[in-house]
Short mmCIF file of C-alpha atoms in Angstrom, two decimals:
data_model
loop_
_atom_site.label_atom_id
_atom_site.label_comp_id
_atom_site.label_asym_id
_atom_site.label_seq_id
_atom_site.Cartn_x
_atom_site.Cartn_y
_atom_site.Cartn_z
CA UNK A 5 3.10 52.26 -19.95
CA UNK A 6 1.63 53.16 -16.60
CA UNK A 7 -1.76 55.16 -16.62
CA UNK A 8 -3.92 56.54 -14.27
CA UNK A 9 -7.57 55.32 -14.02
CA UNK A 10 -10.64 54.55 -11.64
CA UNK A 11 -11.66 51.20 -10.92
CA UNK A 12 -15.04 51.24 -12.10
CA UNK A 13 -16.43 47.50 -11.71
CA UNK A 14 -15.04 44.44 -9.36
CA UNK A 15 -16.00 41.48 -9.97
CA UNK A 16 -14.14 38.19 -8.34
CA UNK A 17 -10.24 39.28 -8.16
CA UNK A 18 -10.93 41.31 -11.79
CA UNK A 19 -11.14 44.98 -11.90
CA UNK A 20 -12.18 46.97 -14.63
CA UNK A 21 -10.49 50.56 -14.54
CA UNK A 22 -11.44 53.42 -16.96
CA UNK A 23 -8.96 55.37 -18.23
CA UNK A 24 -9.39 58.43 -21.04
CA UNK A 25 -12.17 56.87 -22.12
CA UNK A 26 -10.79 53.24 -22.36
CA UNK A 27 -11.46 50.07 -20.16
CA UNK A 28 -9.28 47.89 -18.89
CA UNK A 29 -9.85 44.16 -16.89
CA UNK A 30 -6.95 44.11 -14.52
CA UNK A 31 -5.84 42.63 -11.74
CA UNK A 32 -4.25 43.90 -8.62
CA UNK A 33 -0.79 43.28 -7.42
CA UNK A 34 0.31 40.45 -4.63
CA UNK A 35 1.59 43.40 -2.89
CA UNK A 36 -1.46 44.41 -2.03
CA UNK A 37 -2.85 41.52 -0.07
CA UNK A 38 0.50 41.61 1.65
CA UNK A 39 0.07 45.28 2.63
CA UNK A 40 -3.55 44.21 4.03
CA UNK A 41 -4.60 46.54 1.10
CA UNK A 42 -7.85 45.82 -1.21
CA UNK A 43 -8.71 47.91 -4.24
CA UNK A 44 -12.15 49.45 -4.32
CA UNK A 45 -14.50 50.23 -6.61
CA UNK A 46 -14.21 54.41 -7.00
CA UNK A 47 -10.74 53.59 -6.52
CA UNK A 48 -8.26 55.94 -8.29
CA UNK A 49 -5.15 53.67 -9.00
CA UNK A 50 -2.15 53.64 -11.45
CA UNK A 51 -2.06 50.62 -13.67
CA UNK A 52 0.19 49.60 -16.25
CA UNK A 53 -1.44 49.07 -19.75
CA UNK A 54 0.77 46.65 -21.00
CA UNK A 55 0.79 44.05 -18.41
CA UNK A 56 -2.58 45.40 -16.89
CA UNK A 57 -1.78 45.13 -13.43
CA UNK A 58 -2.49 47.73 -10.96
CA UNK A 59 0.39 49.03 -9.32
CA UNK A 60 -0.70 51.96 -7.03
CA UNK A 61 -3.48 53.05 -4.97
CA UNK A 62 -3.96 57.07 -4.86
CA UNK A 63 -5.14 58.62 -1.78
CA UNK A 64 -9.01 57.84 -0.76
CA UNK A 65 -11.03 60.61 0.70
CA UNK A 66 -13.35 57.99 2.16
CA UNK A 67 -14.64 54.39 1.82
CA UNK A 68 -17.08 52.30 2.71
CA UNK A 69 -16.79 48.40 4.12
CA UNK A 70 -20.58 47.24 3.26
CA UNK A 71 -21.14 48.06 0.40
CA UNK A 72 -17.32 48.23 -0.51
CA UNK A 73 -16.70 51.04 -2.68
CA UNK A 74 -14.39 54.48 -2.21
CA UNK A 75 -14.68 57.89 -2.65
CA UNK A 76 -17.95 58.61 -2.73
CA UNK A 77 -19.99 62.30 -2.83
CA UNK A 78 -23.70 60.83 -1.65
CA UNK A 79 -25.23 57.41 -0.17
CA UNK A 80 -28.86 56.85 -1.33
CA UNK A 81 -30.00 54.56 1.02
CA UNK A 82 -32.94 52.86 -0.85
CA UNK A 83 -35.63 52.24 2.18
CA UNK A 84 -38.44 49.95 1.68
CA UNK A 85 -41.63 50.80 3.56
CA UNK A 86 -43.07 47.65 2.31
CA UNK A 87 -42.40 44.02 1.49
CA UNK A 88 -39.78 44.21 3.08
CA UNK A 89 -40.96 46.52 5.61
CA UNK A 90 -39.40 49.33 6.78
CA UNK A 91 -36.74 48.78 9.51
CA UNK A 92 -35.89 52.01 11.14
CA UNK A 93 -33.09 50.68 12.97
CA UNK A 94 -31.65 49.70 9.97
CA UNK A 95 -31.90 53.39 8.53
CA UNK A 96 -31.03 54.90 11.75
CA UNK A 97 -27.50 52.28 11.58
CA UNK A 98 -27.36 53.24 8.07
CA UNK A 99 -27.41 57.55 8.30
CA UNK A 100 -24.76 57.15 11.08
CA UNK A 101 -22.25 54.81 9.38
CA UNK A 102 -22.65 57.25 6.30
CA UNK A 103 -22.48 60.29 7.85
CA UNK A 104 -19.26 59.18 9.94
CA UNK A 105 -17.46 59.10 6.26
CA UNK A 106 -18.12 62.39 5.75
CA UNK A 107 -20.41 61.23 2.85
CA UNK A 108 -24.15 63.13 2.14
CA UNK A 109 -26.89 60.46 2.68
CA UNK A 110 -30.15 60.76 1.05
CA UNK A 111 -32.99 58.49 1.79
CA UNK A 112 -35.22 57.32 -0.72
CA UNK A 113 -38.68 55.39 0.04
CA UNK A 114 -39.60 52.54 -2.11
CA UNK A 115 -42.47 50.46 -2.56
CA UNK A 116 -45.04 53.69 -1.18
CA UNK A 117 -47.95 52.33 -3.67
CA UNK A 118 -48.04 49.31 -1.19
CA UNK A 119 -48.89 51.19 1.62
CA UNK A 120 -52.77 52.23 2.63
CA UNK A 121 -53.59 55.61 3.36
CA UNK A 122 -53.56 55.06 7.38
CA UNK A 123 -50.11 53.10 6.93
CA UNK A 124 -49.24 56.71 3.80
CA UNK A 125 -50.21 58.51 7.30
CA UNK A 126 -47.83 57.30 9.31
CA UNK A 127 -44.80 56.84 7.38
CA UNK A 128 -45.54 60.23 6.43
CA UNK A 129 -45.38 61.69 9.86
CA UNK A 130 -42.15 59.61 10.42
CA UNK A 131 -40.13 60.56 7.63
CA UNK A 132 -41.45 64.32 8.79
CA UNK A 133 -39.41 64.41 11.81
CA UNK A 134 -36.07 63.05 9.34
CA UNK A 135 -36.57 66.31 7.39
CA UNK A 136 -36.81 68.27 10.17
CA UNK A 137 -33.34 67.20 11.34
CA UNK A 138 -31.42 67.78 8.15
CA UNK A 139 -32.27 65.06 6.13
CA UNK A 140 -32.80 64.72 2.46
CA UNK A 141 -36.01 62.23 1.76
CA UNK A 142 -37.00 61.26 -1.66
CA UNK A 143 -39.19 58.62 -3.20
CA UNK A 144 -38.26 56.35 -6.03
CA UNK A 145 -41.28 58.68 -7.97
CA UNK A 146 -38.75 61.80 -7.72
CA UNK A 147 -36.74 60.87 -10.45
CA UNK A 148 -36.34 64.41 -11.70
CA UNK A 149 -35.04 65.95 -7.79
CA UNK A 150 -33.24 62.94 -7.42
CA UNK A 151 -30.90 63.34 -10.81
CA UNK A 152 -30.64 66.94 -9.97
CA UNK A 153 -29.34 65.84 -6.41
CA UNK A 154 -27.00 63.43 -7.56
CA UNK A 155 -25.47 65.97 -10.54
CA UNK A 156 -21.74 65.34 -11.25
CA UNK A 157 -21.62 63.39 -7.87
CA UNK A 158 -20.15 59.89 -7.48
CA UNK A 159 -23.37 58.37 -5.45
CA UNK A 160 -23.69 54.60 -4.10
CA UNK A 161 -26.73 52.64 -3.64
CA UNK A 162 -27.12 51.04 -0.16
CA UNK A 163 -30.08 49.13 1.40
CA UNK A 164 -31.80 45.95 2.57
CA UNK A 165 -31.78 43.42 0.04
CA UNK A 166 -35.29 43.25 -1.57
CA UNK A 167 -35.20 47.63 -1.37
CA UNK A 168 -35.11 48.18 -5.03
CA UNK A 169 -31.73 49.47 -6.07
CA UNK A 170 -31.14 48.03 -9.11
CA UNK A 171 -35.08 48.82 -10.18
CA UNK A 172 -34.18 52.50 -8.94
CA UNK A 173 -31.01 52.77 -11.08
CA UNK A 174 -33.36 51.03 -14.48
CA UNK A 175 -35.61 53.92 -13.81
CA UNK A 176 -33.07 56.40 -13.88
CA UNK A 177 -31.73 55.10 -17.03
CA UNK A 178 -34.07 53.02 -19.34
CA UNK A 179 -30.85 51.41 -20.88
CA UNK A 180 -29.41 49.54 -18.46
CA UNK A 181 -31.94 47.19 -17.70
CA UNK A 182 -30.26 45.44 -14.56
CA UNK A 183 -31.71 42.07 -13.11
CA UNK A 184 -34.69 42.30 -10.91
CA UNK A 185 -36.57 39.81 -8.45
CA UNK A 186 -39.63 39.71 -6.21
CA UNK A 187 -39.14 39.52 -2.78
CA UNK A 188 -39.48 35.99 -1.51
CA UNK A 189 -42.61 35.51 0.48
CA UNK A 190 -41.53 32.15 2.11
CA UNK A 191 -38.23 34.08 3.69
CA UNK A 192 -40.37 37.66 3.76
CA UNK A 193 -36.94 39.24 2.46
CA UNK A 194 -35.46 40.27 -0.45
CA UNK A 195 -33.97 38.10 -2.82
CA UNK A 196 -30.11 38.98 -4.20
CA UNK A 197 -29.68 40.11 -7.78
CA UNK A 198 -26.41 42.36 -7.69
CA UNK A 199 -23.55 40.32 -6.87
CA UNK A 200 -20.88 42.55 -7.53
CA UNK A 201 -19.87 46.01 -7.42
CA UNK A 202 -20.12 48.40 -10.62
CA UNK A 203 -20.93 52.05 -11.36
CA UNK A 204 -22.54 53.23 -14.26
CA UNK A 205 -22.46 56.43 -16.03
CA UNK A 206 -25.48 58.22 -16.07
CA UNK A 207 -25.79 61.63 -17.24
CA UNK A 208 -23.32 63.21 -15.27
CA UNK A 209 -23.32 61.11 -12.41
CA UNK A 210 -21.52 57.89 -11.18
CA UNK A 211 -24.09 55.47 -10.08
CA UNK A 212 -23.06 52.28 -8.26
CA UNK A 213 -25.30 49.28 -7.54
CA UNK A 214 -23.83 47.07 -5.24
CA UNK A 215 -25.08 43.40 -3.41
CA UNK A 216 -27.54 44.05 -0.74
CA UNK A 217 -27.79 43.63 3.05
CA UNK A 218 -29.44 43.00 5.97
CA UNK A 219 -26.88 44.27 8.82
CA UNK A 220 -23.83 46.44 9.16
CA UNK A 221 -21.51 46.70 11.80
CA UNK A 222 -20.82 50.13 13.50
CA UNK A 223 -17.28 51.22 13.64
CA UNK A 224 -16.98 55.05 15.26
CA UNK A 225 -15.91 55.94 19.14
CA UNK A 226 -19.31 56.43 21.43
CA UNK A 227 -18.33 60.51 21.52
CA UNK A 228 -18.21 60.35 17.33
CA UNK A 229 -21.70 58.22 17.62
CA UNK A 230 -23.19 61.41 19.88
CA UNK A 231 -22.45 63.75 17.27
CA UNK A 232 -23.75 61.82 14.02
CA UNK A 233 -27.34 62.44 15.69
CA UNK A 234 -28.03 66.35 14.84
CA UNK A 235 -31.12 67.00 16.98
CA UNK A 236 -28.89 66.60 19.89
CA UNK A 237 -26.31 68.99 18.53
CA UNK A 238 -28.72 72.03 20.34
CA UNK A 239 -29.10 70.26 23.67
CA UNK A 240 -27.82 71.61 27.11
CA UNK A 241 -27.31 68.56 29.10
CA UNK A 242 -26.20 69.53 32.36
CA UNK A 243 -22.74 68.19 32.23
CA UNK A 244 -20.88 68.98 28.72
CA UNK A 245 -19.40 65.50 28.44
CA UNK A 246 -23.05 64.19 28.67
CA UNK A 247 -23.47 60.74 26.98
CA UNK A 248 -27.60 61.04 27.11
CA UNK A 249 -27.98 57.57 28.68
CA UNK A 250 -27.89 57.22 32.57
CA UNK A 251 -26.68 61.20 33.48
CA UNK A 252 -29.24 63.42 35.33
CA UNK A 253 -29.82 66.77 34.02
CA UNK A 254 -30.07 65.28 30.39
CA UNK A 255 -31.72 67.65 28.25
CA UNK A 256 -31.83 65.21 25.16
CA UNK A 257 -33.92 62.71 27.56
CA UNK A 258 -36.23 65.62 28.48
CA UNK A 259 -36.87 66.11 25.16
CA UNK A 260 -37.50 62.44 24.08
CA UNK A 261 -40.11 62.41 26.91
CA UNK A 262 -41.61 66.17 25.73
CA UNK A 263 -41.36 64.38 22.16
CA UNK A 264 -39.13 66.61 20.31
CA UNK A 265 -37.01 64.37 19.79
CA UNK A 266 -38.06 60.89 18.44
CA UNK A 267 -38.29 58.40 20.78
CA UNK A 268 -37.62 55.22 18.61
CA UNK A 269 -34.35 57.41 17.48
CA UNK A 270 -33.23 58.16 20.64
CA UNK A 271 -33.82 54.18 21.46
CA UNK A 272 -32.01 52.82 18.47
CA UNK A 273 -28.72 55.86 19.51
CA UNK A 274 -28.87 53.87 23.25
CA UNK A 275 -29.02 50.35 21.44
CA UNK A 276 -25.72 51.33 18.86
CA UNK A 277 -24.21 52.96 22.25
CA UNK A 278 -24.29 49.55 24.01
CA UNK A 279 -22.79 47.93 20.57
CA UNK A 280 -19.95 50.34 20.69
#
């Protein structure tokens, strides 16, 4: 009898839906590949119980390529300040890949106890300026805001490998009690313990943990790119098509050098730009 259900865990070419309560390890139809189709974890899908295949994929409201996972309400993006250390590009690459799926992003610090107080300083005044623009920023000690954030949402983990997902998601929920590793001081990264996709229930939330990375490849057009960066949103540039890289009359530019608008930012917008 076909059912409808959401893919829940991937792992290899097996998919684990939930349905009324009930799991199911399935696997997806040849169709699929030949349609250049893959399902997702988040995935809502029509299966058939009997011969547990899935058969259909419903409409997505969004998706993500890295991690791979659909239809998702909020992106933590777990951001170590220390061991590894904190890579703004990374979290500058992350907040506009997110944001250009119309998903929330939240960023939450790890590893803070690491840090001494002129290094607390500093990240402080960074992370300042991210609030200032819109953005939500947590630490991995806010575990009461951050379950009252994440209420009735489906939410994925992303970050560097090494950022402390999966110790994040243990501390949310005692019971789970995912694998953990130090990072590896001969590489000076993060070592992987997730290797597969999976979200977990917990409280009302859909939590998924999914494998670590170091990169991430930007996909947008340059004029999408321009408005994923909301201090600029208030700028009057001279010329309204204004791409805030080479163009005189620039307000954005005048307000990098005035230092209203961050400088290492604005250098990591002109880097993606040139990627694009």
């Amino acid at each position: 009898m076909n059912k409808q259900g959401k893919i829940i865990k991937q792992k290899s070419n097996l998919y684990t839906v939930l349905s009324e309560g009930e799991t199911y390890e399935c696997r997806a139809r040849g169709k699929f590949r030949n349609d250049f189709l893959t399902p997702l974890v988040g995935e809502f899908v029509v299966f058939d119980d009997e011969t547990n295949y899935i058969l259909e994929l419903l409409e997505r409201k969004n998706s993500l390529k890295r991690p791979s996972i659909a239809n998702v309400d909020a992106a933590l993006i777990v951001t170590s300040v220390k061991e590894p250390n904190l890579s703004l590009t990374l979290l500058d690459r992350e907040l506009a890949c997110i944001s250009n799926e119309n998903i929330e992003p939240v960023i939450c610090l790890t590893k803070t106890d690491l840090l001494s107080s002129k290094e607390r300083k500093q990240i402080n005044k960074i992370f300042a300026y991210y609030k200032k623009i819109g953005f939500k920023v947590v630490t991995n000690k806010h575990l009461f805001r951050l379950k009252r954030i994440i209420k009735d949402k489906t939410v994925v983990l992303t970050g560097q490998t090494g950022a402390g997902k999966s110790t994040l998601i243990n501390n949310l929920d005692k019971k789970l009690n995912l694998e953990t590793k130090e990072i590896s001081k001969a590489l000076g990264r993060g070592v992987h313990t997730t290797r597969h996709t999976e979200l977990f229930k917990i409280g009302g939330a859909y939590i998924a943990d999914t494998p670590g990375f170091s990169s991430l490849d930007l996909t947008m057009s340059k004029n999408k790119l321009k408005e994923l960066y909301p201090e600029f949103r208030f700028a009057r540039c001279k010329y309204g098509d204004c791409n805030h890289i080479k163009e005189s009359g620039c307000m954005v530019k005048e307000l990098v050098e005035l230092g209203r608008i961050n400088k290492n930012r604005y250098e990591n917008y002109v880097k993606f730009w040139g990627e694009l």
